Every structure is written in structure tokens, then in C-alpha cells.
Amino acid sequence: MPAEARPLNRPDAASALIGSIYDCALDPSHWDATLVGIQEIMRCENAWLAVIDRVNGSGALIRKTSRIDPYWLERLPLHAAEISSWERLPVVRDLPLDEPQVLSRHLSPEMRQQSRMLKEWAEPQGIVDTMAMVLMNSPTRQAQLGLSRHKDFGLITEREVTLARLLAPHIRRAVTIGDLIDLKTVESESAKQTLDALCIGVVMTDAGGTILHANSAAEAMMRAGGPIQGNGGTLRANRTSATEELHTAIALADREEASLGKARFALRLTDTGEPPVLAHVLSLKHGEARSRLQPKATAVIFVGGGVGGANGAEAMSVAFALTRMETRVLAGLLTGQTLHQTAEELGIARTTARSHLHNLFVKIGVTRQSDLVRVAMQIAAIVR
């Protein structure tokens, strides 16, 4: 039976849950308790989180579940092909990034009636609906958080969809940063050693951007004159507007996290025409694990990584403000597909694909597909 729901309309409840989500960025073991919190607030029977490595064949980098019986968990892969076919449906595939996929809303009654997965897996457990949040979907990473609804609570309602829209950007940010630091656990007593071992730049600052700690990679960047600088002890970017954006993000990190929503915490530090370098900002003011990491620190800034590991398409999506479909077209091209093949895989017309390609050229400032690949390779070299 599903647990009674906890209200999320109280500011303290929202802050506590979102704070625990961000704690997971620096300690993946927090996902166990956090999933339970998300499940209860959503009035769901169970929950799961998976981050899959699509490059090295190592399977799940993270696989966390809450209240899924091992018997049913073992049988879920038997229905993987059917579940994947749902994700390719245009009504699901073209959803905005933070719009959850809801089975009762996005699968036709005919498909639900004919579904073996629902008959053989969901119905015996009393599950009548599911909701999934896509966190990463690229050639290198796939990440998703899912929830199942028990018949005692009925179908997923607008309440749960609204909550999912609220939580999705926070969950995605936590998963992205966790992936960026290779899912290492950063504890207060060993923080310096852990951060110094990372190949990306890591800087901790107060609310005004004063540097309180920088790891070896960040210090090397500052000695080399970019993409970050520490003149006068204050963190800056080579690009003036990037410095302003960075300090705005750091100041926002001092606020209650529930109010941040879709505020930008992945920022491009370099100018157009230069290899894109990104900074990801995580608040250290809130959350049990993060607030103990560095006394007086407001934020930790990770420099040099893109979204979803070494995936150029996802990184350029942030750096050049690409739309979801532009990012998908770019990802197809980066895997070696022709524009025609990419259009077929995405289920769009060739003319539509050409229109997206033109937009990519304009936004990224190139004129040939080979230049798109070159920029993506530059990003990958920076990330790893």
C-alpha cells in the first residue's frame, strides 16, 4: 500500500526535499532517502532512479529504487522493448524537457489495453499509472526518475504533474553535477582530497564570489589566465558578461533552493568562437551534507564540464541555448548519422531537419557540419 502523502505546499517541506535532492549531487547514497521523500509527496507506490552509461558498456552508474519488490524488479527488463517503444511516440518524444511522461495521459486507451507490460507487471501489483522524468538523454548518458501510482490513489493528477515540473530541474541539476564529478562522495572530512583528485576545476566561494578554496585543476586554470581568474581573491571569468552571470548565480545560491526553479546554474564562460567551457554552480548554504563542507562557503563551482559527461551535444545545448529538438538533431549528427538518417530516427521530415540544422549553424556560428563536430570534440576534450 502506498504511504500517506506529505504536503509540499509548505515552504519548509519544499526546501527540505529540494535540499536533500541537492545533497545527492555530492553524495549519491542520499538518493535512497530522497527517493522515499519524492515517492511519498507524489502519493506513489514506488520510485526508481537510473543513470546509464551508454559509452563504456558498464551499465547503470546509479540504480536506486524505493518500495519495488525484488521479484517485480527482476522482471521489469522483460518489458524493456515495449517501454522503449512508448518513449519513441511523437506525443512523448516531443514533450518539453521538464514535462513529465504520464502513462494515462500520453498512451492511448487502445495501447494501454493491449500492453503486456501493464497486464503482466503493473496490474498484479495494483499499479494503475506511471510517471517518468527524463533527466539525461544523450549518446553518452541516459537518466530517468520514475514513479508508479497504486489504485488506492487513482490516476496521476494535475497536482503530481505540477510537482514534477517543480522538482525536475532540481533533480536534473543534482544528477548532472553528480555525473560531472564521476559520482564521487564528497564528505567534509575528506573534501579537499576528493576535490583535488578531480580533473575539472572546483572553486568554493562566499556570497560575494570571494574564493575560499580552489582545487589543483582550478588553480592551474587561474595561473594559465583562464577560463577563470582569481584576481584579488574574487572569482571571475575571462568574459565580462560571464563574470556577471557567475556572480548572479552565486548570489542566487544563497537563497532558499525551492525558489530557484529554472534559474541558470550552468553558465558559458568563454566567448563565441572559442571552445565552450561551462561552469556549474551548486549551493552550499542548505542541506545537511553540503552546509558542512566548507565553513562560510555559499557555493561550489565546477568548471570545465558539460551536461551529461563528455557529450558534446548536451554541452552545446547549454552553451548555445539550443532547443530540445536542435539538441537531438545535433546528437544524431555527432554519432555519425547523416541528416537524412537523423530525421528518420527522430520521425521528422527532412525539411524540418534541415531547418534545425540551419538554426544550429546560426546559433553556433559555423557553416558546415564538420565544424559542428569540431566544436563538439573541443568540448569533449575540455570535459575529460
mmCIF file of C-alpha atoms in Angstrom:
data_model
loop_
_atom_site.group_PDB
_atom_site.id
_atom_site.type_symbol
_atom_site.label_atom_id
_atom_site.label_comp_id
_atom_site.label_asym_id
_atom_site.label_seq_id
_atom_site.Cartn_x
_atom_site.Cartn_y
_atom_site.Cartn_z
ATOM 1 C CA MET A 1 0.000 0.000 0.000
ATOM 2 C CA PRO A 2 1.269 3.489 -0.788
ATOM 3 C CA ALA A 3 2.398 5.706 2.044
ATOM 4 C CA GLU A 4 0.339 8.721 3.027
ATOM 5 C CA ALA A 5 1.429 11.807 1.128
ATOM 6 C CA ARG A 6 3.373 14.576 2.769
ATOM 7 C CA PRO A 7 2.278 18.093 1.743
ATOM 8 C CA LEU A 8 4.674 20.109 -0.374
ATOM 9 C CA ASN A 9 2.763 23.376 -0.182
ATOM 10 C CA ARG A 10 4.621 24.406 2.991
ATOM 11 C CA PRO A 11 7.878 26.284 2.265
ATOM 12 C CA ASP A 12 9.784 24.208 4.828
ATOM 13 C CA ALA A 13 8.645 20.943 3.217
ATOM 14 C CA ALA A 14 9.663 22.120 -0.245
ATOM 15 C CA SER A 15 13.016 23.400 0.989
ATOM 16 C CA ALA A 16 13.744 20.191 2.896
ATOM 17 C CA LEU A 17 13.032 17.939 -0.077
ATOM 18 C CA ILE A 18 14.869 20.086 -2.620
ATOM 19 C CA GLY A 19 17.770 20.436 -0.195
ATOM 20 C CA SER A 20 18.014 16.655 0.097
ATOM 21 C CA ILE A 21 17.959 16.407 -3.714
ATOM 22 C CA TYR A 22 20.992 18.695 -3.969
ATOM 23 C CA ASP A 23 22.784 16.758 -1.215
ATOM 24 C CA CYS A 24 22.670 13.798 -3.606
ATOM 25 C CA ALA A 25 24.958 15.689 -6.017
ATOM 26 C CA LEU A 26 27.867 15.322 -3.587
ATOM 27 C CA ASP A 27 26.837 12.015 -2.007
ATOM 28 C CA PRO A 28 24.886 9.528 -4.178
ATOM 29 C CA SER A 29 23.975 7.467 -1.092
ATOM 30 C CA HIS A 30 21.463 10.215 -0.205
ATOM 31 C CA TRP A 31 19.287 9.111 -3.135
ATOM 32 C CA ASP A 32 17.831 6.252 -1.052
ATOM 33 C CA ALA A 33 16.128 8.537 1.463
ATOM 34 C CA THR A 34 15.433 11.228 -1.138
ATOM 35 C CA LEU A 35 13.550 8.811 -3.388
ATOM 36 C CA VAL A 36 11.339 7.857 -0.450
ATOM 37 C CA GLY A 37 10.586 11.543 0.112
ATOM 38 C CA ILE A 38 9.711 12.115 -3.552
ATOM 39 C CA GLN A 39 7.566 8.976 -3.619
ATOM 40 C CA GLU A 40 5.597 9.984 -0.528
ATOM 41 C CA ILE A 41 4.975 13.528 -1.707
ATOM 42 C CA MET A 42 3.794 12.217 -5.074
ATOM 43 C CA ARG A 43 1.425 9.709 -3.367
ATOM 44 C CA CYS A 44 3.028 6.879 -5.308
ATOM 45 C CA GLU A 45 3.558 3.186 -4.629
ATOM 46 C CA ASN A 46 7.224 3.124 -5.601
ATOM 47 C CA ALA A 47 10.012 5.105 -7.250
ATOM 48 C CA TRP A 48 13.244 4.463 -9.130
ATOM 49 C CA LEU A 49 16.226 6.396 -10.439
ATOM 50 C CA ALA A 50 18.661 5.140 -13.072
ATOM 51 C CA VAL A 51 21.705 6.761 -14.693
ATOM 52 C CA ILE A 52 23.007 4.614 -17.564
ATOM 53 C CA ASP A 53 26.465 4.764 -19.177
ATOM 54 C CA ARG A 54 25.912 4.297 -22.925
ATOM 55 C CA VAL A 55 29.588 4.512 -23.884
ATOM 56 C CA ASN A 56 31.630 2.136 -21.770
ATOM 57 C CA GLY A 57 29.076 -0.640 -21.517
ATOM 58 C CA SER A 58 29.291 -0.569 -17.738
ATOM 59 C CA GLY A 59 25.511 -0.471 -17.308
ATOM 60 C CA ALA A 60 23.945 1.591 -14.542
ATOM 61 C CA LEU A 61 26.123 4.209 -12.863
ATOM 62 C CA ILE A 62 23.279 4.759 -10.409
ATOM 63 C CA ARG A 63 20.335 2.430 -9.856
ATOM 64 C CA LYS A 64 18.193 3.304 -6.859
ATOM 65 C CA THR A 65 14.710 2.024 -6.042
ATOM 66 C CA SER A 66 12.128 2.615 -3.339
ATOM 67 C CA ARG A 67 9.482 0.017 -2.389
ATOM 68 C CA ILE A 68 9.823 -2.120 -5.525
ATOM 69 C CA ASP A 69 9.643 -5.806 -4.644
ATOM 70 C CA PRO A 70 12.769 -7.644 -5.889
ATOM 71 C CA TYR A 71 10.527 -10.152 -7.677
ATOM 72 C CA TRP A 72 8.975 -7.442 -9.839
ATOM 73 C CA LEU A 73 12.213 -5.513 -10.245
ATOM 74 C CA GLU A 74 13.826 -8.623 -11.711
ATOM 75 C CA ARG A 75 11.019 -8.958 -14.267
ATOM 76 C CA LEU A 76 10.898 -5.346 -15.404
ATOM 77 C CA PRO A 77 13.659 -5.796 -18.071
ATOM 78 C CA LEU A 78 11.397 -8.334 -19.816
ATOM 79 C CA HIS A 79 9.267 -5.371 -20.890
ATOM 80 C CA ALA A 80 12.120 -3.023 -21.830
ATOM 81 C CA ALA A 81 11.365 -3.158 -25.570
ATOM 82 C CA GLU A 82 7.736 -2.149 -25.055
ATOM 83 C CA ILE A 83 8.671 0.678 -22.688
ATOM 84 C CA SER A 84 11.251 1.944 -25.200
ATOM 85 C CA SER A 85 8.602 1.958 -27.935
ATOM 86 C CA TRP A 86 6.455 4.270 -25.809
ATOM 87 C CA GLU A 87 9.328 6.730 -25.491
ATOM 88 C CA ARG A 88 9.564 6.957 -29.292
ATOM 89 C CA LEU A 89 5.933 8.013 -29.681
ATOM 90 C CA PRO A 90 5.750 11.604 -31.028
ATOM 91 C CA VAL A 91 3.443 12.672 -28.187
ATOM 92 C CA VAL A 92 6.118 11.591 -25.689
ATOM 93 C CA ARG A 93 9.259 12.325 -27.700
ATOM 94 C CA ASP A 94 8.311 15.959 -28.345
ATOM 95 C CA LEU A 95 7.418 16.860 -24.766
ATOM 96 C CA PRO A 96 9.227 19.882 -23.287
ATOM 97 C CA LEU A 97 12.253 18.938 -21.210
ATOM 98 C CA ASP A 98 10.632 19.401 -17.800
ATOM 99 C CA GLU A 99 7.236 17.954 -18.763
ATOM 100 C CA PRO A 100 6.793 14.505 -17.177
ATOM 101 C CA GLN A 101 5.716 11.494 -19.210
ATOM 102 C CA VAL A 102 2.440 10.197 -17.770
ATOM 103 C CA LEU A 103 1.168 6.834 -18.968
ATOM 104 C CA SER A 104 -2.534 7.655 -18.559
ATOM 105 C CA ARG A 105 -2.121 10.943 -20.457
ATOM 106 C CA HIS A 106 0.292 10.028 -23.224
ATOM 107 C CA LEU A 107 -0.617 6.424 -24.065
ATOM 108 C CA SER A 108 -3.859 5.842 -25.969
ATOM 109 C CA PRO A 109 -6.571 3.668 -24.361
ATOM 110 C CA GLU A 110 -6.001 1.092 -27.127
ATOM 111 C CA MET A 111 -2.280 0.858 -26.373
ATOM 112 C CA ARG A 112 -2.919 0.557 -22.651
ATOM 113 C CA GLN A 113 -5.470 -2.193 -23.230
ATOM 114 C CA GLN A 114 -3.061 -4.178 -25.432
ATOM 115 C CA SER A 115 0.018 -3.641 -23.260
ATOM 116 C CA ARG A 116 1.671 -6.821 -21.948
ATOM 117 C CA MET A 117 3.715 -4.752 -19.528
ATOM 118 C CA LEU A 118 0.583 -3.376 -17.872
ATOM 119 C CA LYS A 119 -1.179 -6.758 -17.811
ATOM 120 C CA GLU A 120 1.781 -8.814 -16.606
ATOM 121 C CA TRP A 121 3.745 -6.333 -14.477
ATOM 122 C CA ALA A 122 1.605 -3.398 -13.360
ATOM 123 C CA GLU A 123 -1.852 -4.897 -12.754
ATOM 124 C CA PRO A 124 -0.721 -7.722 -10.426
ATOM 125 C CA GLN A 125 0.842 -5.053 -8.186
ATOM 126 C CA GLY A 126 -2.228 -2.833 -8.236
ATOM 127 C CA ILE A 127 -0.380 -0.181 -10.266
ATOM 128 C CA VAL A 128 -2.689 1.909 -12.462
ATOM 129 C CA ASP A 129 -0.406 4.716 -13.677
ATOM 130 C CA THR A 130 3.251 5.705 -14.027
ATOM 131 C CA MET A 131 5.144 8.958 -14.450
ATOM 132 C CA ALA A 132 8.706 9.432 -15.702
ATOM 133 C CA MET A 133 11.023 12.460 -15.662
ATOM 134 C CA VAL A 134 13.772 12.464 -18.289
ATOM 135 C CA LEU A 135 16.958 13.835 -16.711
ATOM 136 C CA MET A 136 19.555 12.988 -19.390
ATOM 137 C CA ASN A 137 19.107 11.545 -22.868
ATOM 138 C CA SER A 138 22.234 11.633 -24.996
ATOM 139 C CA PRO A 139 24.615 9.294 -26.822
ATOM 140 C CA THR A 140 26.685 9.005 -23.619
ATOM 141 C CA ARG A 141 24.141 9.089 -20.804
ATOM 142 C CA GLN A 142 20.541 8.212 -20.115
ATOM 143 C CA ALA A 143 18.950 9.143 -16.808
ATOM 144 C CA GLN A 144 15.361 8.898 -15.675
ATOM 145 C CA LEU A 145 13.340 9.078 -12.489
ATOM 146 C CA GLY A 146 10.088 7.128 -12.438
ATOM 147 C CA LEU A 147 7.109 6.766 -10.125
ATOM 148 C CA SER A 148 4.231 4.252 -10.052
ATOM 149 C CA ARG A 149 0.745 5.003 -8.766
ATOM 150 C CA HIS A 150 -1.325 2.468 -6.780
ATOM 151 C CA LYS A 151 -5.045 2.011 -7.486
ATOM 152 C CA ASP A 152 -5.884 3.234 -3.966
ATOM 153 C CA PHE A 153 -4.792 6.740 -5.029
ATOM 154 C CA GLY A 154 -6.113 6.557 -8.599
ATOM 155 C CA LEU A 155 -4.536 8.022 -11.716
ATOM 156 C CA ILE A 156 -1.842 10.690 -11.600
ATOM 157 C CA THR A 157 -3.471 14.120 -11.382
ATOM 158 C CA GLU A 158 -2.508 17.673 -12.255
ATOM 159 C CA ARG A 159 -1.213 18.022 -8.683
ATOM 160 C CA GLU A 160 1.519 15.441 -9.259
ATOM 161 C CA VAL A 161 2.336 16.776 -12.735
ATOM 162 C CA THR A 162 2.761 20.281 -11.275
ATOM 163 C CA LEU A 163 5.023 18.918 -8.534
ATOM 164 C CA ALA A 164 7.082 17.026 -11.118
ATOM 165 C CA ARG A 165 7.575 20.230 -13.120
ATOM 166 C CA LEU A 166 8.762 21.922 -9.917
ATOM 167 C CA LEU A 167 11.188 19.158 -8.947
ATOM 168 C CA ALA A 168 12.528 18.167 -12.384
ATOM 169 C CA PRO A 169 15.103 20.990 -12.851
ATOM 170 C CA HIS A 170 16.472 20.426 -9.330
ATOM 171 C CA ILE A 171 16.755 16.655 -9.812
ATOM 172 C CA ARG A 172 18.380 17.133 -13.231
ATOM 173 C CA ARG A 173 20.898 19.616 -11.788
ATOM 174 C CA ALA A 174 21.830 17.222 -8.969
ATOM 175 C CA VAL A 175 22.217 14.262 -11.340
ATOM 176 C CA THR A 176 24.256 16.370 -13.788
ATOM 177 C CA ILE A 177 26.714 17.567 -11.143
ATOM 178 C CA GLY A 178 26.956 14.078 -9.681
ATOM 179 C CA ASP A 179 27.834 12.739 -13.121
ATOM 180 C CA LEU A 180 30.282 15.586 -13.672
ATOM 181 C CA ILE A 181 32.332 14.618 -10.606
ATOM 182 C CA ASP A 182 32.131 10.906 -11.511
ATOM 183 C CA LEU A 183 29.650 10.185 -8.697
ATOM 184 C CA LYS A 184 32.325 10.579 -6.046
ATOM 185 C CA THR A 185 31.171 11.123 -2.468
ATOM 186 C CA VAL A 186 32.480 14.470 -1.185
ATOM 187 C CA GLU A 187 32.484 14.429 2.623
ATOM 188 C CA SER A 188 33.520 17.332 4.841
ATOM 189 C CA GLU A 189 36.397 15.448 6.476
ATOM 190 C CA SER A 190 37.936 14.443 3.143
ATOM 191 C CA ALA A 191 36.596 17.161 0.852
ATOM 192 C CA LYS A 192 39.941 18.693 -0.093
ATOM 193 C CA GLN A 193 41.466 15.358 -1.070
ATOM 194 C CA THR A 194 38.392 14.328 -3.069
ATOM 195 C CA LEU A 195 38.071 17.650 -4.888
ATOM 196 C CA ASP A 196 41.781 17.863 -5.631
ATOM 197 C CA ALA A 197 41.579 14.454 -7.299
ATOM 198 C CA LEU A 198 39.023 15.719 -9.833
ATOM 199 C CA CYS A 199 40.262 16.661 -13.294
ATOM 200 C CA ILE A 200 37.763 19.534 -13.523
ATOM 201 C CA GLY A 201 38.148 22.867 -11.758
ATOM 202 C CA VAL A 202 36.356 23.201 -8.418
ATOM 203 C CA VAL A 203 36.072 26.523 -6.547
ATOM 204 C CA MET A 204 34.209 27.314 -3.316
ATOM 205 C CA THR A 205 33.185 30.930 -2.720
ATOM 206 C CA ASP A 206 31.190 33.080 -0.339
ATOM 207 C CA ALA A 207 28.104 35.022 -1.456
ATOM 208 C CA GLY A 208 30.265 37.797 -2.940
ATOM 209 C CA GLY A 209 32.392 35.454 -5.025
ATOM 210 C CA THR A 210 35.430 35.537 -2.733
ATOM 211 C CA ILE A 211 37.421 32.334 -3.221
ATOM 212 C CA LEU A 212 37.587 30.194 -0.068
ATOM 213 C CA HIS A 213 39.067 27.077 -1.651
ATOM 214 C CA ALA A 214 40.175 26.006 -5.139
ATOM 215 C CA ASN A 215 41.355 22.569 -6.183
ATOM 216 C CA SER A 216 44.523 21.936 -8.174
ATOM 217 C CA ALA A 217 42.772 21.991 -11.556
ATOM 218 C CA ALA A 218 41.118 25.351 -10.804
ATOM 219 C CA GLU A 219 44.397 26.841 -9.575
ATOM 220 C CA ALA A 220 46.063 25.704 -12.806
ATOM 221 C CA MET A 221 43.328 27.437 -14.823
ATOM 222 C CA MET A 222 43.851 30.679 -12.911
ATOM 223 C CA ARG A 223 47.627 30.520 -13.333
ATOM 224 C CA ALA A 224 47.137 29.984 -17.068
ATOM 225 C CA GLY A 225 44.868 33.034 -17.295
ATOM 226 C CA GLY A 226 41.570 31.335 -17.978
ATOM 227 C CA PRO A 227 38.819 30.465 -18.369
ATOM 228 C CA ILE A 228 38.548 31.586 -14.732
ATOM 229 C CA GLN A 229 40.634 34.094 -12.796
ATOM 230 C CA GLY A 230 41.157 34.849 -9.123
ATOM 231 C CA ASN A 231 42.355 38.445 -9.244
ATOM 232 C CA GLY A 232 42.157 39.999 -5.788
ATOM 233 C CA GLY A 233 40.804 36.751 -4.390
ATOM 234 C CA THR A 234 37.490 37.067 -6.251
ATOM 235 C CA LEU A 235 36.342 34.504 -8.804
ATOM 236 C CA ARG A 236 35.970 35.932 -12.307
ATOM 237 C CA ALA A 237 35.621 34.701 -15.872
ATOM 238 C CA ASN A 238 37.635 35.957 -18.828
ATOM 239 C CA ARG A 239 34.430 37.156 -20.450
ATOM 240 C CA THR A 240 32.938 40.146 -18.588
ATOM 241 C CA SER A 241 29.312 39.150 -19.107
ATOM 242 C CA ALA A 242 30.138 35.637 -17.895
ATOM 243 C CA THR A 243 31.530 37.101 -14.666
ATOM 244 C CA GLU A 244 28.246 38.932 -14.115
ATOM 245 C CA GLU A 245 26.231 35.758 -14.784
ATOM 246 C CA LEU A 246 28.510 33.761 -12.489
ATOM 247 C CA HIS A 247 28.151 36.209 -9.606
ATOM 248 C CA THR A 248 24.373 36.300 -10.121
ATOM 249 C CA ALA A 249 24.251 32.510 -9.865
ATOM 250 C CA ILE A 250 26.436 32.562 -6.736
ATOM 251 C CA ALA A 251 24.166 35.172 -5.139
ATOM 252 C CA LEU A 252 21.118 33.054 -6.016
ATOM 253 C CA ALA A 253 22.791 30.096 -4.313
ATOM 254 C CA ASP A 254 22.386 32.000 -1.033
ATOM 255 C CA ARG A 255 18.587 31.899 -1.395
ATOM 256 C CA GLU A 256 16.123 29.162 -0.495
ATOM 257 C CA GLU A 257 16.518 26.465 -3.131
ATOM 258 C CA ALA A 258 12.790 25.871 -3.570
ATOM 259 C CA SER A 259 12.507 29.362 -5.092
ATOM 260 C CA LEU A 260 15.233 28.850 -7.691
ATOM 261 C CA GLY A 261 13.242 26.784 -10.207
ATOM 262 C CA LYS A 262 14.788 27.025 -13.661
ATOM 263 C CA ALA A 263 17.359 29.680 -12.762
ATOM 264 C CA ARG A 264 20.523 29.218 -14.799
ATOM 265 C CA PHE A 265 23.247 27.379 -12.912
ATOM 266 C CA ALA A 266 25.105 26.082 -15.982
ATOM 267 C CA LEU A 267 26.922 29.051 -17.498
ATOM 268 C CA ARG A 268 29.150 29.501 -20.514
ATOM 269 C CA LEU A 269 32.450 31.142 -19.559
ATOM 270 C CA THR A 270 34.063 31.603 -22.980
ATOM 271 C CA ASP A 271 33.340 33.857 -25.955
ATOM 272 C CA THR A 272 31.658 32.790 -29.185
ATOM 273 C CA GLY A 273 34.223 31.209 -31.466
ATOM 274 C CA GLU A 274 36.244 29.827 -28.560
ATOM 275 C CA PRO A 275 35.916 26.241 -27.288
ATOM 276 C CA PRO A 276 32.939 26.361 -24.893
ATOM 277 C CA VAL A 277 33.765 25.904 -21.207
ATOM 278 C CA LEU A 278 30.904 25.671 -18.729
ATOM 279 C CA ALA A 279 30.563 26.418 -15.025
ATOM 280 C CA HIS A 280 28.007 24.556 -12.884
ATOM 281 C CA VAL A 281 27.017 26.265 -9.619
ATOM 282 C CA LEU A 282 25.775 24.321 -6.570
ATOM 283 C CA SER A 283 24.611 25.947 -3.328
ATOM 284 C CA LEU A 284 26.454 25.027 -0.126
ATOM 285 C CA LYS A 285 24.176 27.051 2.163
ATOM 286 C CA HIS A 286 21.490 24.416 2.525
ATOM 287 C CA GLY A 287 21.233 20.699 3.051
ATOM 288 C CA GLU A 288 22.779 18.621 5.812
ATOM 289 C CA ALA A 289 25.702 17.296 3.769
ATOM 290 C CA ARG A 290 26.577 20.442 1.804
ATOM 291 C CA SER A 291 26.403 23.003 4.612
ATOM 292 C CA ARG A 292 29.182 21.159 6.482
ATOM 293 C CA LEU A 293 31.520 21.005 3.506
ATOM 294 C CA GLN A 294 33.322 24.364 3.853
ATOM 295 C CA PRO A 295 32.710 26.959 6.605
ATOM 296 C CA LYS A 296 31.289 30.253 5.294
ATOM 297 C CA ALA A 297 31.003 28.938 1.703
ATOM 298 C CA THR A 298 27.885 29.856 -0.254
ATOM 299 C CA ALA A 299 28.537 27.940 -3.476
ATOM 300 C CA VAL A 300 30.800 25.422 -5.139
ATOM 301 C CA ILE A 301 31.523 25.996 -8.827
ATOM 302 C CA PHE A 302 32.548 23.147 -11.120
ATOM 303 C CA VAL A 303 34.438 24.423 -14.186
ATOM 304 C CA GLY A 304 35.112 22.621 -17.431
ATOM 305 C CA GLY A 305 32.296 20.105 -17.647
ATOM 306 C CA GLY A 306 29.338 19.858 -19.929
ATOM 307 C CA VAL A 307 25.980 18.309 -19.310
ATOM 308 C CA GLY A 308 25.891 14.542 -19.275
ATOM 309 C CA GLY A 309 29.589 13.784 -19.079
ATOM 310 C CA ALA A 310 31.634 14.123 -22.253
ATOM 311 C CA ASN A 311 28.687 14.524 -24.574
ATOM 312 C CA GLY A 312 29.192 17.476 -26.910
ATOM 313 C CA ALA A 313 25.540 17.794 -27.924
ATOM 314 C CA GLU A 314 24.334 18.204 -24.348
ATOM 315 C CA ALA A 315 27.147 20.604 -23.506
ATOM 316 C CA MET A 316 26.450 22.731 -26.575
ATOM 317 C CA SER A 317 22.755 22.695 -25.703
ATOM 318 C CA VAL A 318 23.650 24.687 -22.588
ATOM 319 C CA ALA A 319 26.392 26.773 -24.162
ATOM 320 C CA PHE A 320 24.347 27.882 -27.189
ATOM 321 C CA ALA A 321 20.781 27.750 -25.781
ATOM 322 C CA LEU A 322 19.665 25.033 -28.197
ATOM 323 C CA THR A 323 16.101 23.763 -28.236
ATOM 324 C CA ARG A 324 15.376 20.162 -27.319
ATOM 325 C CA MET A 325 14.912 19.115 -30.973
ATOM 326 C CA GLU A 326 18.011 21.023 -32.122
ATOM 327 C CA THR A 327 19.976 19.114 -29.485
ATOM 328 C CA ARG A 328 18.567 15.797 -30.733
ATOM 329 C CA VAL A 329 19.441 16.594 -34.339
ATOM 330 C CA LEU A 330 22.959 17.565 -33.279
ATOM 331 C CA ALA A 331 23.330 14.385 -31.202
ATOM 332 C CA GLY A 332 22.396 12.300 -34.239
ATOM 333 C CA LEU A 333 24.987 14.012 -36.411
ATOM 334 C CA LEU A 334 27.660 13.540 -33.746
ATOM 335 C CA THR A 335 27.061 9.785 -33.724
ATOM 336 C CA GLY A 336 27.954 9.652 -37.427
ATOM 337 C CA GLN A 337 24.451 9.670 -38.874
ATOM 338 C CA THR A 338 23.573 11.638 -41.989
ATOM 339 C CA LEU A 339 20.939 14.350 -41.696
ATOM 340 C CA HIS A 340 18.547 12.019 -43.552
ATOM 341 C CA GLN A 341 19.167 9.186 -41.077
ATOM 342 C CA THR A 342 18.768 11.548 -38.141
ATOM 343 C CA ALA A 343 15.434 12.790 -39.498
ATOM 344 C CA GLU A 344 14.189 9.218 -39.912
ATOM 345 C CA GLU A 345 15.243 8.231 -36.402
ATOM 346 C CA LEU A 346 13.547 11.284 -34.885
ATOM 347 C CA GLY A 347 10.428 10.822 -37.006
ATOM 348 C CA ILE A 348 10.595 14.284 -38.563
ATOM 349 C CA ALA A 349 10.566 15.460 -42.186
ATOM 350 C CA ARG A 350 13.860 16.104 -43.961
ATOM 351 C CA THR A 351 12.854 19.721 -44.462
ATOM 352 C CA THR A 352 12.300 20.062 -40.711
ATOM 353 C CA ALA A 353 15.707 18.517 -40.034
ATOM 354 C CA ARG A 354 17.326 20.954 -42.473
ATOM 355 C CA SER A 355 15.595 23.823 -40.673
ATOM 356 C CA HIS A 356 17.017 22.638 -37.346
ATOM 357 C CA LEU A 357 20.467 22.288 -38.930
ATOM 358 C CA HIS A 358 20.258 25.867 -40.208
ATOM 359 C CA ASN A 359 19.370 27.052 -36.691
ATOM 360 C CA LEU A 360 22.376 25.140 -35.335
ATOM 361 C CA PHE A 361 24.677 26.853 -37.829
ATOM 362 C CA VAL A 362 23.335 30.289 -36.847
ATOM 363 C CA LYS A 363 23.490 29.733 -33.078
ATOM 364 C CA ILE A 364 26.914 28.074 -33.019
ATOM 365 C CA GLY A 365 28.407 30.379 -35.640
ATOM 366 C CA VAL A 366 29.538 27.783 -38.187
ATOM 367 C CA THR A 367 28.591 26.990 -41.781
ATOM 368 C CA ARG A 368 29.404 23.280 -42.162
ATOM 369 C CA GLN A 369 28.527 20.040 -40.382
ATOM 370 C CA SER A 370 32.224 19.282 -39.990
ATOM 371 C CA ASP A 371 32.558 22.467 -37.929
ATOM 372 C CA LEU A 372 29.766 21.269 -35.622
ATOM 373 C CA VAL A 373 31.724 18.072 -34.999
ATOM 374 C CA ARG A 374 34.928 20.049 -34.425
ATOM 375 C CA VAL A 375 33.317 22.232 -31.743
ATOM 376 C CA ALA A 376 31.807 19.163 -30.070
ATOM 377 C CA MET A 377 35.210 17.461 -29.987
ATOM 378 C CA GLN A 378 36.695 20.568 -28.389
ATOM 379 C CA ILE A 379 34.073 20.374 -25.654
ATOM 380 C CA ALA A 380 34.754 16.667 -25.101
ATOM 381 C CA ALA A 381 38.477 17.370 -24.778
ATOM 382 C CA ILE A 382 37.773 20.007 -22.133
ATOM 383 C CA VAL A 383 35.371 17.820 -20.161
ATOM 384 C CA ARG A 384 37.697 14.819 -19.882
#
